Tab-separated table of C-alpha atoms and ligand atoms in Angstrom:
chain	number	residue	atom	x	y	z
A	27	MET	CA	-34.409	-13.876	-5.579
A	28	PHE	CA	-33.053	-11.119	-4.172
A	29	GLU	CA	-34.752	-12.431	-1.084
A	30	SER	CA	-32.845	-15.594	-0.381
A	31	LEU	CA	-29.812	-12.652	0.253
A	32	GLU	CA	-28.106	-11.626	3.940
A	33	ARG	CA	-26.800	-7.694	4.359
A	34	MET	CA	-23.559	-7.650	4.224
A	35	PRO	CA	-21.953	-5.307	7.622
A	36	PRO	CA	-20.850	-2.153	5.856
A	37	ASP	CA	-17.413	-1.383	5.601
A	38	ALA	CA	-15.878	-0.022	9.020
A	39	ILE	CA	-13.893	2.378	6.898
A	40	LEU	CA	-16.666	3.985	4.842
A	41	LYS	CA	-18.803	3.837	7.895
A	42	LEU	CA	-16.047	5.864	9.630
A	43	ILE	CA	-16.533	8.463	6.960
A	44	ALA	CA	-19.768	8.932	6.737
A	45	GLU	CA	-19.859	9.269	10.597
A	46	TYR	CA	-16.881	11.724	9.941
A	47	GLY	CA	-19.154	13.546	7.498
A	48	ASN	CA	-22.014	13.711	9.816
A	49	ASP	CA	-20.064	15.053	12.958
A	50	PRO	CA	-21.378	18.931	13.504
A	51	ARG	CA	-18.497	19.596	15.345
A	52	ASP	CA	-15.986	22.136	13.994
A	53	ASN	CA	-12.653	20.739	15.459
A	54	LYS	CA	-13.639	17.490	14.682
A	55	VAL	CA	-10.126	15.302	13.391
A	56	ASP	CA	-10.322	12.767	10.831
A	57	LEU	CA	-7.107	9.890	11.389
A	58	GLY	CA	-9.261	7.230	9.894
A	59	VAL	CA	-8.930	7.525	5.723
A	60	GLY	CA	-6.555	5.977	3.978
A	61	VAL	CA	-5.712	8.998	1.968
A	62	TYR	CA	-3.004	11.546	1.247
A	63	ARG	CA	-4.194	15.251	2.727
A	64	ASP	CA	-2.546	18.524	3.149
A	65	ALA	CA	-1.973	21.027	5.195
A	66	ALA	CA	-5.909	22.237	5.029
A	67	GLY	CA	-7.078	18.825	4.951
A	68	ASN	CA	-7.273	18.346	1.102
A	69	THR	CA	-6.508	15.409	-1.526
A	70	PRO	CA	-5.084	17.617	-4.025
A	71	VAL	CA	-4.771	16.328	-7.582
A	72	PHE	CA	-1.275	16.656	-8.584
A	73	ARG	CA	0.213	19.585	-10.698
A	74	ALA	CA	2.029	17.091	-12.407
A	75	ILE	CA	-1.237	14.898	-13.010
A	76	LYS	CA	-3.093	18.107	-14.810
A	77	ASN	CA	-0.401	18.842	-16.613
A	78	ALA	CA	-0.455	15.517	-18.112
A	79	GLU	CA	-3.902	15.038	-18.422
A	80	GLN	CA	-4.471	18.390	-20.691
A	81	ARG	CA	-1.751	17.229	-22.505
A	82	LEU	CA	-3.621	13.883	-23.163
A	83	LEU	CA	-6.800	15.869	-23.938
A	84	ASP	CA	-5.099	18.052	-26.859
A	85	MET	CA	-3.263	15.032	-27.798
A	86	GLN	CA	-5.528	11.863	-27.243
A	87	THR	CA	-6.724	10.577	-31.377
A	88	SER	CA	-8.684	7.453	-29.386
A	89	LYS	CA	-10.604	5.800	-26.964
A	90	SER	CA	-10.483	2.319	-28.562
A	91	TYR	CA	-9.856	-0.806	-26.646
A	92	LEU	CA	-6.716	-1.953	-25.841
A	93	GLY	CA	-5.544	-5.160	-24.916
A	94	SER	CA	-6.076	-7.141	-21.393
A	95	ARG	CA	-2.823	-5.833	-21.043
A	96	GLY	CA	-3.042	-2.629	-20.741
A	97	ALA	CA	-1.014	0.207	-22.949
A	98	THR	CA	2.259	-1.575	-22.896
A	99	ASP	CA	4.197	2.045	-22.632
A	100	PHE	CA	2.444	2.460	-18.880
A	101	CYS	CA	3.592	-1.029	-18.699
A	102	ASP	CA	7.647	-0.794	-19.537
A	103	ALA	CA	7.349	2.927	-17.547
A	104	ILE	CA	6.159	0.883	-14.063
A	105	GLN	CA	8.601	-1.621	-14.428
A	106	ALA	CA	11.063	0.843	-14.407
A	107	LEU	CA	9.882	2.320	-11.823
A	108	VAL	CA	9.269	0.050	-9.272
A	109	PHE	CA	12.395	-2.287	-10.707
A	110	GLY	CA	14.627	-0.535	-11.324
A	111	ASP	CA	16.858	-1.023	-14.929
A	112	ASN	CA	17.158	-4.749	-13.358
A	113	ALA	CA	14.307	-5.838	-15.130
A	114	ARG	CA	14.962	-3.884	-18.246
A	115	HIS	CA	14.661	-5.895	-21.813
A	116	ASN	CA	14.823	-9.282	-19.068
A	117	ASP	CA	12.213	-11.922	-20.848
A	118	ARG	CA	11.886	-13.550	-17.121
A	119	VAL	CA	9.680	-10.088	-16.524
A	120	MET	CA	6.325	-9.229	-17.405
A	121	THR	CA	4.150	-6.205	-16.325
A	122	LEU	CA	0.116	-5.918	-16.918
A	123	GLN	CA	-1.297	-3.319	-16.176
A	124	THR	CA	-4.765	-3.671	-13.592
A	125	PRO	CA	-7.122	-1.530	-12.157
A	126	GLY	CA	-5.005	-0.102	-9.011
A	127	GLY	CA	-3.014	-2.144	-6.762
A	128	SER	CA	-6.297	-3.729	-5.819
A	129	GLY	CA	-7.108	-5.304	-8.870
A	130	ALA	CA	-3.089	-6.483	-9.113
A	131	LEU	CA	-4.107	-8.559	-5.915
A	132	ARG	CA	-6.906	-10.121	-7.503
A	133	VAL	CA	-5.726	-11.209	-10.721
A	134	ALA	CA	-2.224	-12.366	-8.887
A	135	ALA	CA	-4.769	-15.165	-6.738
A	136	GLY	CA	-6.013	-16.165	-9.286
A	137	VAL	CA	-3.149	-16.765	-10.982
A	138	ILE	CA	-1.753	-18.457	-8.089
A	139	LEU	CA	-4.664	-20.623	-7.874
A	140	ARG	CA	-4.534	-21.691	-11.031
A	141	ALA	CA	-1.121	-22.925	-10.580
A	142	ASN	CA	-1.479	-24.762	-7.227
A	143	SER	CA	-4.652	-24.881	-5.326
A	144	ASP	CA	-2.874	-26.499	-2.172
A	145	THR	CA	-0.834	-23.284	-1.881
A	146	THR	CA	-1.473	-20.666	1.289
A	147	ILE	CA	-0.440	-17.195	1.063
A	148	TRP	CA	1.018	-15.752	4.217
A	149	VAL	CA	0.309	-11.953	5.376
A	150	SER	CA	1.626	-10.495	8.508
A	151	ASP	CA	-0.222	-10.343	11.228
A	152	PRO	CA	-1.789	-7.694	11.299
A	153	THR	CA	-1.875	-6.838	7.502
A	154	TRP	CA	-3.547	-3.800	5.006
A	155	ASN	CA	-7.234	-5.262	6.424
A	156	ASN	CA	-8.436	-5.460	2.773
A	157	HIS	CA	-6.012	-8.301	1.914
A	158	VAL	CA	-7.510	-11.253	3.661
A	159	PRO	CA	-10.876	-11.056	1.897
A	160	LEU	CA	-9.674	-9.914	-1.201
A	161	LEU	CA	-7.048	-12.138	-2.066
A	162	GLY	CA	-9.569	-14.960	-0.082
A	163	SER	CA	-12.119	-14.237	-2.360
A	164	ALA	CA	-10.251	-15.593	-4.832
A	165	GLY	CA	-10.090	-19.236	-3.087
A	166	VAL	CA	-6.647	-19.127	-2.193
A	167	LYS	CA	-6.033	-20.160	1.022
A	168	LEU	CA	-4.311	-18.032	3.719
A	169	GLU	CA	-2.328	-17.559	6.942
A	170	SER	CA	-0.353	-15.114	9.041
A	171	TYR	CA	2.526	-14.552	10.623
A	172	PRO	CA	3.634	-12.703	13.040
A	173	TYR	CA	5.008	-8.827	12.465
A	174	TYR	CA	4.329	-6.318	14.804
A	175	ASP	CA	4.141	-6.713	18.561
A	176	SER	CA	2.112	-3.428	19.545
A	177	ALA	CA	2.799	-3.774	23.297
A	178	GLN	CA	6.711	-3.137	22.736
A	179	ASN	CA	5.604	-1.228	19.465
A	180	GLU	CA	8.433	-3.462	17.126
A	181	LEU	CA	8.761	-5.476	14.948
A	182	ARG	CA	8.533	-9.330	15.839
A	183	PHE	CA	11.695	-10.106	13.416
A	184	ASP	CA	12.619	-13.331	15.235
A	185	ALA	CA	8.772	-14.982	15.406
A	186	MET	CA	8.864	-14.007	11.829
A	187	LEU	CA	12.010	-15.559	10.662
A	188	ASP	CA	11.117	-18.316	12.159
A	189	VAL	CA	7.759	-19.092	11.335
A	190	LEU	CA	9.442	-19.202	6.958
A	191	ASN	CA	12.136	-20.907	8.073
A	192	LYS	CA	8.734	-23.813	8.984
A	193	VAL	CA	6.657	-23.239	6.254
A	194	PRO	CA	6.216	-25.496	3.418
A	195	SER	CA	7.937	-24.991	0.424
A	196	GLY	CA	5.871	-23.223	-2.468
A	197	ASP	CA	3.994	-21.475	-0.141
A	198	ILE	CA	3.595	-17.246	-0.480
A	199	TRP	CA	5.129	-14.980	1.895
A	200	LEU	CA	3.180	-11.140	0.976
A	201	LEU	CA	5.032	-8.340	2.444
A	202	HIS	CA	4.576	-5.122	2.040
A	203	GLY	CA	7.548	-3.403	-0.135
A	204	CYS	CA	7.421	-0.164	2.162
A	205	CYS	CA	4.944	2.267	4.724
A	206	HIS	CA	3.404	-0.988	6.378
A	207	ASN	CA	-0.421	-0.983	6.206
A	208	PRO	CA	-1.121	-0.308	9.498
A	209	THR	CA	1.722	-0.516	11.454
A	210	GLY	CA	4.028	2.109	9.460
A	211	MET	CA	6.479	-0.057	10.752
A	212	ASP	CA	9.202	-1.433	8.189
A	213	LEU	CA	12.639	-3.923	7.437
A	214	SER	CA	15.819	-2.711	7.477
A	215	THR	CA	17.583	-3.527	4.738
A	216	GLY	CA	19.694	-6.015	6.921
A	217	GLN	CA	16.437	-7.614	7.974
A	218	TRP	CA	15.026	-7.791	4.480
A	219	ASP	CA	18.529	-9.479	3.253
A	220	GLU	CA	17.626	-11.778	5.603
A	221	ILE	CA	14.487	-12.694	5.037
A	222	ILE	CA	15.515	-12.575	0.864
A	223	HIS	CA	18.405	-15.576	2.059
A	224	VAL	CA	15.428	-17.918	3.646
A	225	ILE	CA	13.034	-17.763	0.554
A	226	ALA	CA	15.498	-18.340	-1.404
A	227	GLU	CA	17.077	-21.164	0.158
A	228	ARG	CA	13.472	-22.860	0.916
A	229	GLY	CA	11.912	-22.007	-2.496
A	230	LEU	CA	9.239	-19.824	-1.330
A	231	LEU	CA	7.332	-17.582	-3.876
A	232	PRO	CA	7.596	-13.642	-2.518
A	233	PHE	CA	4.694	-11.683	-3.402
A	234	ILE	CA	5.085	-7.767	-2.569
A	235	ASP	CA	3.138	-5.259	-2.606
A	236	LEU	CA	4.108	-2.025	-3.062
A	237	ALA	CA	1.636	0.179	-2.838
A	238	TYR	CA	3.352	3.511	-1.032
A	239	GLN	CA	6.757	3.531	-3.324
A	240	GLY	CA	8.130	7.223	-2.645
A	241	PHE	CA	6.199	7.826	0.564
A	242	SER	CA	8.870	6.379	3.037
A	243	ASP	CA	12.723	7.896	1.649
A	244	SER	CA	12.847	7.717	-1.734
A	245	LEU	CA	11.320	6.022	-4.896
A	246	ASP	CA	14.717	3.784	-4.784
A	247	GLU	CA	15.519	3.260	-1.427
A	248	ASP	CA	11.780	2.227	-1.088
A	249	ALA	CA	11.866	0.037	-3.626
A	250	TYR	CA	15.143	-1.897	-2.077
A	251	GLY	CA	13.149	-4.772	-0.906
A	252	VAL	CA	11.505	-5.528	-4.159
A	253	ARG	CA	15.203	-5.291	-6.214
A	254	ALA	CA	17.274	-7.462	-3.973
A	255	MET	CA	14.409	-10.010	-4.048
A	256	PHE	CA	14.720	-9.718	-7.881
A	257	ASP	CA	18.446	-10.059	-8.068
A	258	ARG	CA	18.371	-13.422	-5.800
A	259	VAL	CA	15.016	-15.510	-6.676
A	260	PRO	CA	13.455	-17.280	-9.730
A	261	GLU	CA	10.128	-16.192	-9.061
A	262	MET	CA	8.096	-13.139	-7.897
A	263	ILE	CA	5.079	-11.848	-7.788
A	264	VAL	CA	4.702	-7.382	-7.461
A	265	ALA	CA	1.245	-6.034	-7.497
A	266	ALA	CA	2.071	-2.032	-7.284
A	267	SER	CA	0.162	0.379	-7.121
A	268	CYS	CA	-0.371	4.281	-8.178
A	269	SER	CA	-2.710	4.972	-5.997
A	270	LYS	CA	-1.065	7.000	-3.633
A	271	ASN	CA	1.642	8.472	-4.910
A	272	PHE	CA	0.309	9.423	-8.290
A	273	GLY	CA	-3.000	10.862	-6.057
A	274	LEU	CA	-4.852	8.761	-9.021
A	275	TYR	CA	-7.180	6.717	-6.113
A	276	ARG	CA	-10.108	7.075	-8.207
A	277	GLU	CA	-8.957	6.487	-11.907
A	278	ARG	CA	-7.629	2.639	-10.833
A	279	THR	CA	-3.826	2.665	-11.800
A	280	GLY	CA	-1.542	-0.104	-10.656
A	281	SER	CA	0.053	-3.020	-11.948
A	282	LEU	CA	1.106	-6.627	-11.428
A	283	THR	CA	4.149	-7.834	-12.371
A	284	PHE	CA	4.996	-11.946	-12.549
A	285	VAL	CA	9.070	-12.938	-12.680
A	286	SER	CA	9.528	-16.534	-13.547
A	287	SER	CA	12.517	-18.603	-14.384
A	288	ASN	CA	12.582	-18.957	-18.036
A	289	ALA	CA	10.894	-16.108	-20.952
A	290	ASP	CA	8.379	-19.855	-21.792
A	291	THR	CA	7.026	-19.972	-18.380
A	292	THR	CA	6.860	-16.489	-18.223
A	293	ALA	CA	4.947	-16.561	-21.470
A	294	ILE	CA	2.287	-18.863	-19.938
A	295	VAL	CA	2.331	-17.286	-16.978
A	296	SER	CA	1.119	-14.445	-18.866
A	297	SER	CA	-1.317	-16.034	-20.694
A	298	GLN	CA	-3.321	-17.303	-18.151
A	299	ALA	CA	-3.522	-13.612	-16.201
A	300	LEU	CA	-4.481	-12.488	-19.158
A	301	ASN	CA	-7.334	-15.056	-19.374
A	302	ILE	CA	-8.228	-14.268	-15.962
A	303	VAL	CA	-8.352	-10.063	-16.969
A	304	ARG	CA	-10.661	-10.886	-19.903
A	305	THR	CA	-13.291	-12.604	-17.908
A	306	MET	CA	-12.907	-10.648	-14.671
A	307	TYR	CA	-13.105	-7.132	-15.985
A	308	SER	CA	-11.645	-7.445	-20.154
A	309	LEU	CA	-9.456	-4.544	-19.930
A	310	PRO	CA	-7.941	-2.091	-17.385
A	311	PRO	CA	-9.092	1.526	-17.185
A	312	ASP	CA	-6.628	3.595	-19.031
A	313	HIS	CA	-6.275	7.373	-17.988
A	314	GLY	CA	-4.878	7.644	-15.055
A	315	GLY	CA	-2.176	4.805	-16.415
A	316	ALA	CA	-1.685	7.778	-19.630
A	317	ALA	CA	-0.882	10.312	-17.607
A	318	VAL	CA	1.929	8.133	-15.659
A	319	THR	CA	3.355	7.165	-18.941
A	320	MET	CA	3.188	10.591	-19.960
A	321	ILE	CA	5.448	11.835	-16.426
A	322	LEU	CA	7.307	9.271	-16.217
A	323	ASN	CA	8.623	9.597	-19.590
A	324	ASP	CA	8.837	13.475	-19.401
A	325	ALA	CA	12.175	14.829	-17.594
A	326	ASP	CA	9.702	18.076	-16.999
A	327	LEU	CA	7.267	16.534	-15.620
A	328	ARG	CA	9.030	13.945	-13.904
A	329	ASN	CA	10.721	16.857	-11.718
A	330	GLU	CA	7.382	18.491	-11.252
A	331	TRP	CA	5.945	15.236	-9.959
A	332	LEU	CA	9.158	14.806	-7.901
A	333	ALA	CA	9.470	17.640	-6.394
A	334	GLU	CA	5.189	17.057	-5.503
A	335	LEU	CA	6.095	13.712	-3.415
A	336	ASN	CA	9.171	15.269	-2.036
A	337	ASP	CA	6.921	18.071	-0.253
A	338	MET	CA	4.197	14.762	0.437
A	339	ARG	CA	7.155	13.200	2.691
A	340	LYS	CA	8.670	16.026	3.834
A	341	ARG	CA	5.484	17.126	5.638
A	342	MET	CA	4.638	13.686	6.675
A	343	LYS	CA	7.839	12.988	8.027
A	344	GLU	CA	6.927	16.471	10.177
A	345	MET	CA	3.576	15.638	11.472
A	346	ARG	CA	5.373	12.999	12.765
A	347	THR	CA	7.437	14.992	14.585
A	348	ILE	CA	5.033	17.377	16.452
A	349	ILE	CA	2.397	14.628	17.669
A	350	VAL	CA	5.442	12.687	19.152
A	351	ALA	CA	6.757	15.978	20.271
A	352	GLY	CA	3.054	16.936	22.090
A	353	LEU	CA	2.134	13.417	23.320
A	354	GLY	CA	5.578	13.730	25.166
A	355	LYS	CA	4.633	16.423	27.173
A	356	LYS	CA	1.290	15.711	27.728
A	357	VAL	CA	1.345	11.930	28.678
A	358	PRO	CA	5.605	11.536	29.979
A	359	GLU	CA	5.157	8.335	31.440
A	360	ARG	CA	4.745	6.640	27.424
A	361	ASP	CA	7.214	6.806	25.020
A	362	PHE	CA	5.412	7.311	21.560
A	363	SER	CA	8.627	7.407	19.809
A	364	HIS	CA	7.880	4.526	17.454
A	365	ILE	CA	5.776	6.824	15.318
A	366	GLU	CA	8.402	8.948	14.017
A	367	ARG	CA	10.376	5.126	13.496
A	368	ALA	CA	7.859	4.540	11.439
A	369	ASN	CA	6.664	5.400	7.209
A	370	GLY	CA	4.499	6.848	5.329
A	371	MET	CA	0.543	7.551	6.711
A	372	PHE	CA	-0.055	5.129	9.318
A	373	SER	CA	1.441	3.824	13.031
A	374	TYR	CA	-0.500	2.811	15.660
A	375	LEU	CA	-1.463	5.129	18.376
A	376	GLY	CA	-1.214	2.233	21.216
A	377	VAL	CA	-5.217	2.706	22.319
A	378	SER	CA	-7.756	0.267	22.967
A	379	PRO	CA	-10.658	0.091	20.760
A	380	ASP	CA	-12.932	1.450	23.653
A	381	GLN	CA	-10.462	5.007	23.570
A	382	VAL	CA	-11.511	4.551	19.896
A	383	ALA	CA	-14.421	5.055	21.188
A	384	GLN	CA	-14.300	7.903	23.637
A	385	LEU	CA	-11.898	9.824	21.145
A	386	LYS	CA	-14.962	9.433	18.956
A	387	GLN	CA	-17.926	10.332	20.950
A	388	GLU	CA	-16.566	12.686	23.106
A	389	TYR	CA	-13.758	14.433	21.534
A	390	GLY	CA	-15.163	14.353	17.644
A	391	ILE	CA	-11.261	12.580	16.544
A	392	TYR	CA	-11.579	9.472	14.043
A	393	LEU	CA	-9.415	6.339	13.523
A	394	VAL	CA	-10.346	2.881	13.026
A	395	ASP	CA	-10.630	-0.039	15.776
A	396	SER	CA	-7.334	-0.750	15.470
A	397	GLY	CA	-6.218	2.256	17.078
A	398	ARG	CA	-4.472	3.159	13.274
A	399	ILE	CA	-4.101	6.825	12.478
A	400	ASN	CA	-3.283	8.305	9.555
A	401	VAL	CA	-0.843	11.159	10.241
A	402	CYS	CA	-1.963	13.154	7.501
A	403	GLY	CA	-5.498	14.184	9.563
A	404	ILE	CA	-2.344	16.081	11.612
A	405	THR	CA	-1.803	19.307	10.991
A	406	SER	CA	0.172	22.418	13.729
A	407	ASP	CA	-3.111	23.704	13.917
A	408	ASN	CA	-4.821	20.553	15.820
A	409	VAL	CA	-1.928	18.740	17.628
A	410	GLU	CA	-2.403	20.372	20.580
A	411	TYR	CA	-6.152	19.846	20.598
A	412	LEU	CA	-5.441	16.282	19.723
A	413	CYS	CA	-2.609	15.560	22.268
A	414	ALA	CA	-5.126	16.824	25.073
A	415	SER	CA	-7.676	14.647	23.807
A	416	ILE	CA	-5.554	11.399	23.855
A	417	ALA	CA	-4.165	12.027	27.204
A	418	ALA	CA	-6.918	12.244	28.741
A	419	VAL	CA	-8.451	8.994	26.877
A	420	LEU	CA	-5.762	7.428	28.457
B	93	PLP	C1	-1.339	-2.063	1.617
B	93	PLP	C2	-2.356	-1.983	0.236
B	93	PLP	N1	-2.118	-2.827	-1.113
B	93	PLP	C3	-2.818	-2.288	-1.932
B	93	PLP	C4	-4.209	-1.555	-1.465
B	93	PLP	C5	-4.827	-1.359	-2.768
B	93	PLP	O1	-4.285	0.007	-3.094
B	93	PLP	P1	-5.389	1.137	-4.562
B	93	PLP	O2	-6.332	1.675	-4.448
B	93	PLP	O3	-4.784	0.610	-5.591
B	93	PLP	O4	-6.611	-0.658	-4.836
B	93	PLP	C6	-3.586	-0.407	-0.744
B	93	PLP	C7	-4.465	0.381	-0.201
B	93	PLP	O5	-5.160	1.249	0.348
B	93	PLP	C8	-2.783	-0.888	0.463
B	93	PLP	O6	-2.852	0.113	1.830
């Protein structure tokens, strides 16, 4: 039977990771992989997570099954983190624990398909390269809306609004909550307000993917879009990941929140989501969520986590500043200031696929074909080499 299958093309980012690993050059630089790294190139376990895990080890008395919703104390804690106090004790809001942000997106797509198989999810152009395959695998229709002008390195806000004003009401508009992947360019609060106004007026369903809360400005500022939307619309969906902001990548920790216009509808949506979970993976993994809950509910652990998150944010901003300064010296005729205006880990460098290949082959500098860089690959030791190499291929 298996002979009938065709080989799938390798995942581009996994291929890049393998190529980087096999490259013997000492001065190689990885700007490709989408994880946070410190100045030593490590993706460390947060100290707050280690401490929470130690307590869990001492305290946990059972690993028996939980329900398909996951741990309710995790759902409550993460709902407060994402929505602030606005959603507390609100029976229009239901959160479930999911295997990462990806699990949340996939369950949401399943619920969307059951609710209306004719609807379309609109994603930004460009968007995270797994959005379309992941959401599409549920069978929902997808379209893209203009988001970023890579020639000018700025948002295509007017073009976006134009499409938003024309899509059929009832369609779903997917937004990145902050730290847009791959461009790092986010809506300003004023632009969020304009988008929210049109979504509310036109009866569209907003779907926010919040994968980097705390990586841009602060936990609260990064949730501006989610919270302002929640205040204005009857229905919304939020997928939130704990992979980056708690460094829990492989523990598969995330959440999915549905907001409906009344408690009865929320109970129905919830039953559908739980049915999808039960028939897909039964229940989410517990460990990462248990550590997150402990951190969010304990003042000392929470402060420790916040301090670590602050340091990470500071490092990402500093790396943006030094690469823009370095490129400014080596390639004065070009403007790289968009890299400093962007948030989180990613930016477009503004190089062609051929230049990406040349950077890899000649200089051992690895980035994905789109020219997206992860600024965490930059250090004060390699920035000079990076800028000289980029200048050479440009
Ligand atoms: C925009 C976006 N959404 C969702 C995810 C998924 O994160 P997770 O690892 O929690 O599934 C990512 C991960 O890179 C992402 O960039």
